[in-house]
């Protein structure tokens, strides 16, 4: 299950199709494809029709809603993995006074959900803006230290805006080591919107 609080299904679908076909994502989203590319896209859509992926567009859902959707999918089709894009757009189940308290409750609720479902939840999170351009670190996670505290693993991506070469940093690994994948081994493909 992929829960998107930011992008619609079509945009996510365009990115998936770009990844599968290697056709420029912008050309797909603007419908500027050749006849051959259109055939490739149709074939790719056909191959994905039976894939067990569900994309849920949700504006400010609570973790309780994510729990209900995940359990429903698990009962119907089985479930292996939940992705939430992103923590900052989730809504706490109770009214909070500030962003710190909200993020803390959401982080704890996501950890509880992952434990009760017995499966990984990949929850994306933005970084604070004051470190823009710097190599990211755990203290830059937006709004709450509870995100780091509750996560089993924290992965950080870093690249300069105009460069493709990127760093993948394992900043926290509850049962393992931390460190960065050497530069040059992780590259951003702007045309296909993927690393």
Short mmCIF file of N, CA, C and O in Angstrom, two decimals, residues 34-94:
data_model
loop_
_atom_site.label_atom_id
_atom_site.label_comp_id
_atom_site.label_asym_id
_atom_site.label_seq_id
_atom_site.Cartn_x
_atom_site.Cartn_y
_atom_site.Cartn_z
N UNK A 34 5.93 9.28 -28.61
CA UNK A 34 5.83 8.79 -29.98
C UNK A 34 4.87 7.59 -30.01
O UNK A 34 4.49 7.05 -28.97
N UNK A 35 4.54 7.14 -31.21
CA UNK A 35 3.68 5.95 -31.33
C UNK A 35 4.34 4.73 -30.72
O UNK A 35 3.68 3.93 -30.05
N UNK A 36 5.64 4.57 -30.96
CA UNK A 36 6.37 3.44 -30.37
C UNK A 36 6.35 3.51 -28.84
O UNK A 36 6.17 2.49 -28.16
N UNK A 37 6.54 4.72 -28.31
CA UNK A 37 6.52 4.88 -26.86
C UNK A 37 5.12 4.62 -26.30
O UNK A 37 4.98 4.03 -25.23
N UNK A 38 4.10 5.02 -27.04
CA UNK A 38 2.71 4.76 -26.61
C UNK A 38 2.47 3.26 -26.52
O UNK A 38 1.82 2.78 -25.56
N UNK A 39 3.00 2.51 -27.46
CA UNK A 39 2.88 1.05 -27.42
C UNK A 39 3.60 0.49 -26.20
O UNK A 39 3.09 -0.38 -25.50
N UNK A 40 4.81 1.00 -25.95
CA UNK A 40 5.57 0.57 -24.76
C UNK A 40 4.77 0.85 -23.49
O UNK A 40 4.74 0.01 -22.58
N UNK A 41 4.15 2.02 -23.42
CA UNK A 41 3.38 2.39 -22.23
C UNK A 41 2.17 1.48 -22.05
O UNK A 41 1.88 1.04 -20.93
N UNK A 42 1.47 1.18 -23.15
CA UNK A 42 0.32 0.27 -23.06
C UNK A 42 0.76 -1.11 -22.55
O UNK A 42 0.10 -1.71 -21.70
N UNK A 43 1.88 -1.60 -23.07
CA UNK A 43 2.40 -2.90 -22.63
C UNK A 43 2.76 -2.86 -21.14
O UNK A 43 2.50 -3.82 -20.40
N UNK A 44 3.36 -1.75 -20.72
CA UNK A 44 3.75 -1.61 -19.32
C UNK A 44 2.52 -1.58 -18.42
O UNK A 44 2.50 -2.20 -17.35
N UNK A 45 1.49 -0.85 -18.84
CA UNK A 45 0.24 -0.79 -18.06
C UNK A 45 -0.35 -2.20 -17.94
O UNK A 45 -0.78 -2.62 -16.86
N UNK A 46 -0.37 -2.94 -19.04
CA UNK A 46 -0.89 -4.32 -19.02
C UNK A 46 -0.12 -5.19 -18.05
O UNK A 46 -0.70 -5.99 -17.31
N UNK A 47 1.21 -5.03 -18.03
CA UNK A 47 2.02 -5.86 -17.14
C UNK A 47 1.81 -5.50 -15.67
O UNK A 47 2.03 -6.32 -14.79
N UNK A 48 1.38 -4.27 -15.39
CA UNK A 48 1.19 -3.83 -14.01
C UNK A 48 -0.23 -4.04 -13.50
O UNK A 48 -0.49 -3.90 -12.32
N UNK A 49 -1.15 -4.38 -14.38
CA UNK A 49 -2.55 -4.52 -13.99
C UNK A 49 -2.74 -5.50 -12.84
O UNK A 49 -3.54 -5.27 -11.95
N UNK A 50 -1.99 -6.59 -12.85
CA UNK A 50 -2.16 -7.61 -11.83
C UNK A 50 -1.19 -7.47 -10.65
O UNK A 50 -1.16 -8.34 -9.78
N UNK A 51 -0.40 -6.42 -10.63
CA UNK A 51 0.55 -6.24 -9.54
C UNK A 51 -0.19 -5.88 -8.25
O UNK A 51 -1.14 -5.10 -8.26
N UNK A 52 0.24 -6.42 -7.14
CA UNK A 52 -0.45 -6.17 -5.87
C UNK A 52 -0.01 -4.86 -5.20
O UNK A 52 0.53 -4.85 -4.11
N UNK A 53 -0.25 -3.77 -5.90
CA UNK A 53 0.08 -2.46 -5.33
C UNK A 53 -1.19 -1.62 -5.32
O UNK A 53 -1.95 -1.61 -6.30
N UNK A 54 -1.42 -0.95 -4.21
CA UNK A 54 -2.59 -0.07 -4.10
C UNK A 54 -2.09 1.32 -3.74
O UNK A 54 -1.32 1.48 -2.79
N UNK A 55 -2.53 2.30 -4.50
CA UNK A 55 -2.15 3.69 -4.23
C UNK A 55 -3.38 4.39 -3.67
O UNK A 55 -4.45 4.39 -4.28
N UNK A 56 -3.21 4.97 -2.50
CA UNK A 56 -4.30 5.69 -1.85
C UNK A 56 -3.92 7.17 -1.79
O UNK A 56 -2.91 7.53 -1.21
N UNK A 57 -4.74 8.00 -2.43
CA UNK A 57 -4.56 9.45 -2.31
C UNK A 57 -5.32 9.90 -1.07
O UNK A 57 -6.50 9.58 -0.93
N UNK A 58 -4.66 10.58 -0.19
CA UNK A 58 -5.32 10.99 1.05
C UNK A 58 -4.79 12.34 1.50
O UNK A 58 -3.59 12.54 1.61
N UNK A 59 -5.69 13.24 1.75
CA UNK A 59 -5.30 14.56 2.24
C UNK A 59 -5.36 14.55 3.76
O UNK A 59 -6.44 14.41 4.34
N UNK A 60 -4.22 14.66 4.39
CA UNK A 60 -4.10 14.71 5.85
C UNK A 60 -4.79 13.56 6.57
O UNK A 60 -5.62 13.78 7.46
N UNK A 61 -4.45 12.30 6.25
CA UNK A 61 -5.05 11.18 6.98
C UNK A 61 -4.44 11.04 8.37
O UNK A 61 -3.38 11.58 8.66
N UNK A 62 -5.13 10.32 9.23
CA UNK A 62 -4.57 9.97 10.54
C UNK A 62 -3.92 8.59 10.43
O UNK A 62 -4.19 7.85 9.48
N UNK A 63 -3.12 8.25 11.41
CA UNK A 63 -2.52 6.92 11.43
C UNK A 63 -3.62 5.87 11.60
O UNK A 63 -3.53 4.76 11.07
N UNK A 64 -4.70 6.22 12.30
CA UNK A 64 -5.81 5.28 12.46
C UNK A 64 -6.45 4.96 11.11
O UNK A 64 -6.84 3.81 10.86
N UNK A 65 -6.55 5.93 10.22
CA UNK A 65 -7.07 5.67 8.87
C UNK A 65 -6.11 4.76 8.10
O UNK A 65 -6.55 3.82 7.42
N UNK A 66 -4.82 5.03 8.21
CA UNK A 66 -3.82 4.20 7.55
C UNK A 66 -3.91 2.77 8.08
O UNK A 66 -3.83 1.80 7.31
N UNK A 67 -4.13 2.63 9.37
CA UNK A 67 -4.30 1.32 9.99
C UNK A 67 -5.49 0.60 9.36
O UNK A 67 -5.38 -0.56 8.96
N UNK A 68 -6.62 1.28 9.24
CA UNK A 68 -7.82 0.66 8.68
C UNK A 68 -7.60 0.24 7.22
O UNK A 68 -7.96 -0.88 6.82
N UNK A 69 -6.99 1.11 6.41
CA UNK A 69 -6.74 0.78 5.00
C UNK A 69 -5.78 -0.41 4.90
O UNK A 69 -5.99 -1.30 4.08
N UNK A 70 -4.74 -0.40 5.72
CA UNK A 70 -3.73 -1.47 5.67
C UNK A 70 -4.34 -2.80 6.08
O UNK A 70 -4.10 -3.83 5.43
N UNK A 71 -5.13 -2.80 7.14
CA UNK A 71 -5.75 -4.06 7.59
C UNK A 71 -6.76 -4.58 6.57
O UNK A 71 -6.87 -5.78 6.35
N UNK A 72 -7.49 -3.67 5.93
CA UNK A 72 -8.44 -4.09 4.89
C UNK A 72 -7.70 -4.73 3.72
O UNK A 72 -8.11 -5.78 3.21
N UNK A 73 -6.60 -4.12 3.30
CA UNK A 73 -5.81 -4.70 2.21
C UNK A 73 -5.19 -6.03 2.62
O UNK A 73 -5.14 -6.97 1.82
N UNK A 74 -4.72 -6.12 3.84
CA UNK A 74 -4.13 -7.37 4.33
C UNK A 74 -5.17 -8.49 4.30
O UNK A 74 -4.86 -9.62 3.91
N UNK A 75 -6.40 -8.17 4.68
CA UNK A 75 -7.47 -9.18 4.70
C UNK A 75 -7.86 -9.60 3.28
O UNK A 75 -8.14 -10.77 3.02
N UNK A 76 -7.90 -8.64 2.36
CA UNK A 76 -8.33 -8.92 0.99
C UNK A 76 -7.26 -9.58 0.14
O UNK A 76 -7.52 -10.53 -0.58
N UNK A 77 -6.05 -9.03 0.15
CA UNK A 77 -5.02 -9.46 -0.80
C UNK A 77 -3.74 -9.93 -0.14
O UNK A 77 -2.84 -10.40 -0.82
N UNK A 78 -3.60 -9.71 1.15
CA UNK A 78 -2.31 -9.90 1.79
C UNK A 78 -1.54 -8.59 1.70
O UNK A 78 -1.81 -7.78 0.81
N UNK A 79 -0.65 -8.36 2.60
CA UNK A 79 0.08 -7.09 2.61
C UNK A 79 1.50 -7.35 3.09
O UNK A 79 1.72 -8.07 4.06
N UNK A 80 2.46 -6.76 2.38
CA UNK A 80 3.87 -6.94 2.73
C UNK A 80 4.56 -5.68 3.21
O UNK A 80 5.56 -5.73 3.91
N UNK A 81 4.00 -4.51 2.82
CA UNK A 81 4.78 -3.28 2.98
C UNK A 81 3.85 -2.08 2.88
O UNK A 81 2.92 -2.09 2.07
N UNK A 82 4.08 -1.07 3.69
CA UNK A 82 3.29 0.16 3.64
C UNK A 82 4.26 1.33 3.46
O UNK A 82 5.28 1.41 4.15
N UNK A 83 3.94 2.23 2.54
CA UNK A 83 4.73 3.44 2.32
C UNK A 83 3.83 4.63 2.62
O UNK A 83 2.68 4.68 2.15
N UNK A 84 4.34 5.59 3.39
CA UNK A 84 3.58 6.80 3.71
C UNK A 84 4.39 8.00 3.23
O UNK A 84 5.53 8.21 3.65
N UNK A 85 3.80 8.79 2.34
CA UNK A 85 4.45 9.97 1.78
C UNK A 85 3.62 11.22 2.09
O UNK A 85 2.68 11.50 1.40
N UNK A 86 3.89 11.93 3.09
CA UNK A 86 4.96 11.89 4.06
C UNK A 86 4.45 12.26 5.43
O UNK A 86 3.34 12.76 5.58
N UNK A 87 5.26 12.02 6.46
CA UNK A 87 4.86 12.21 7.86
C UNK A 87 4.32 13.61 8.13
O UNK A 87 3.35 13.78 8.86
N UNK A 88 4.93 14.61 7.55
CA UNK A 88 4.52 16.00 7.81
C UNK A 88 3.12 16.33 7.35
O UNK A 88 2.55 17.34 7.76
N UNK A 89 2.54 15.50 6.49
CA UNK A 89 1.19 15.75 6.01
C UNK A 89 0.14 14.86 6.68
O UNK A 89 -1.04 14.91 6.32
N UNK A 90 0.57 14.06 7.66
CA UNK A 90 -0.40 13.27 8.43
C UNK A 90 -1.00 14.16 9.52
O UNK A 90 -0.42 15.15 9.93
N UNK A 91 -2.17 13.76 9.97
CA UNK A 91 -2.89 14.50 11.00
C UNK A 91 -2.92 13.66 12.27
O UNK A 91 -3.20 12.46 12.21
N UNK A 92 -2.62 14.27 13.43
CA UNK A 92 -2.70 13.50 14.67
C UNK A 92 -4.16 13.16 14.98
O UNK A 92 -5.07 13.86 14.55
N UNK A 93 -4.36 12.08 15.73
CA UNK A 93 -5.73 11.68 16.05
C UNK A 93 -6.37 12.58 17.10
O UNK A 93 -7.58 12.68 17.19
N UNK A 94 -5.54 13.23 17.89
CA UNK A 94 -6.06 14.19 18.88
C UNK A 94 -5.52 15.58 18.57
O UNK A 94 -4.47 15.72 17.95
#
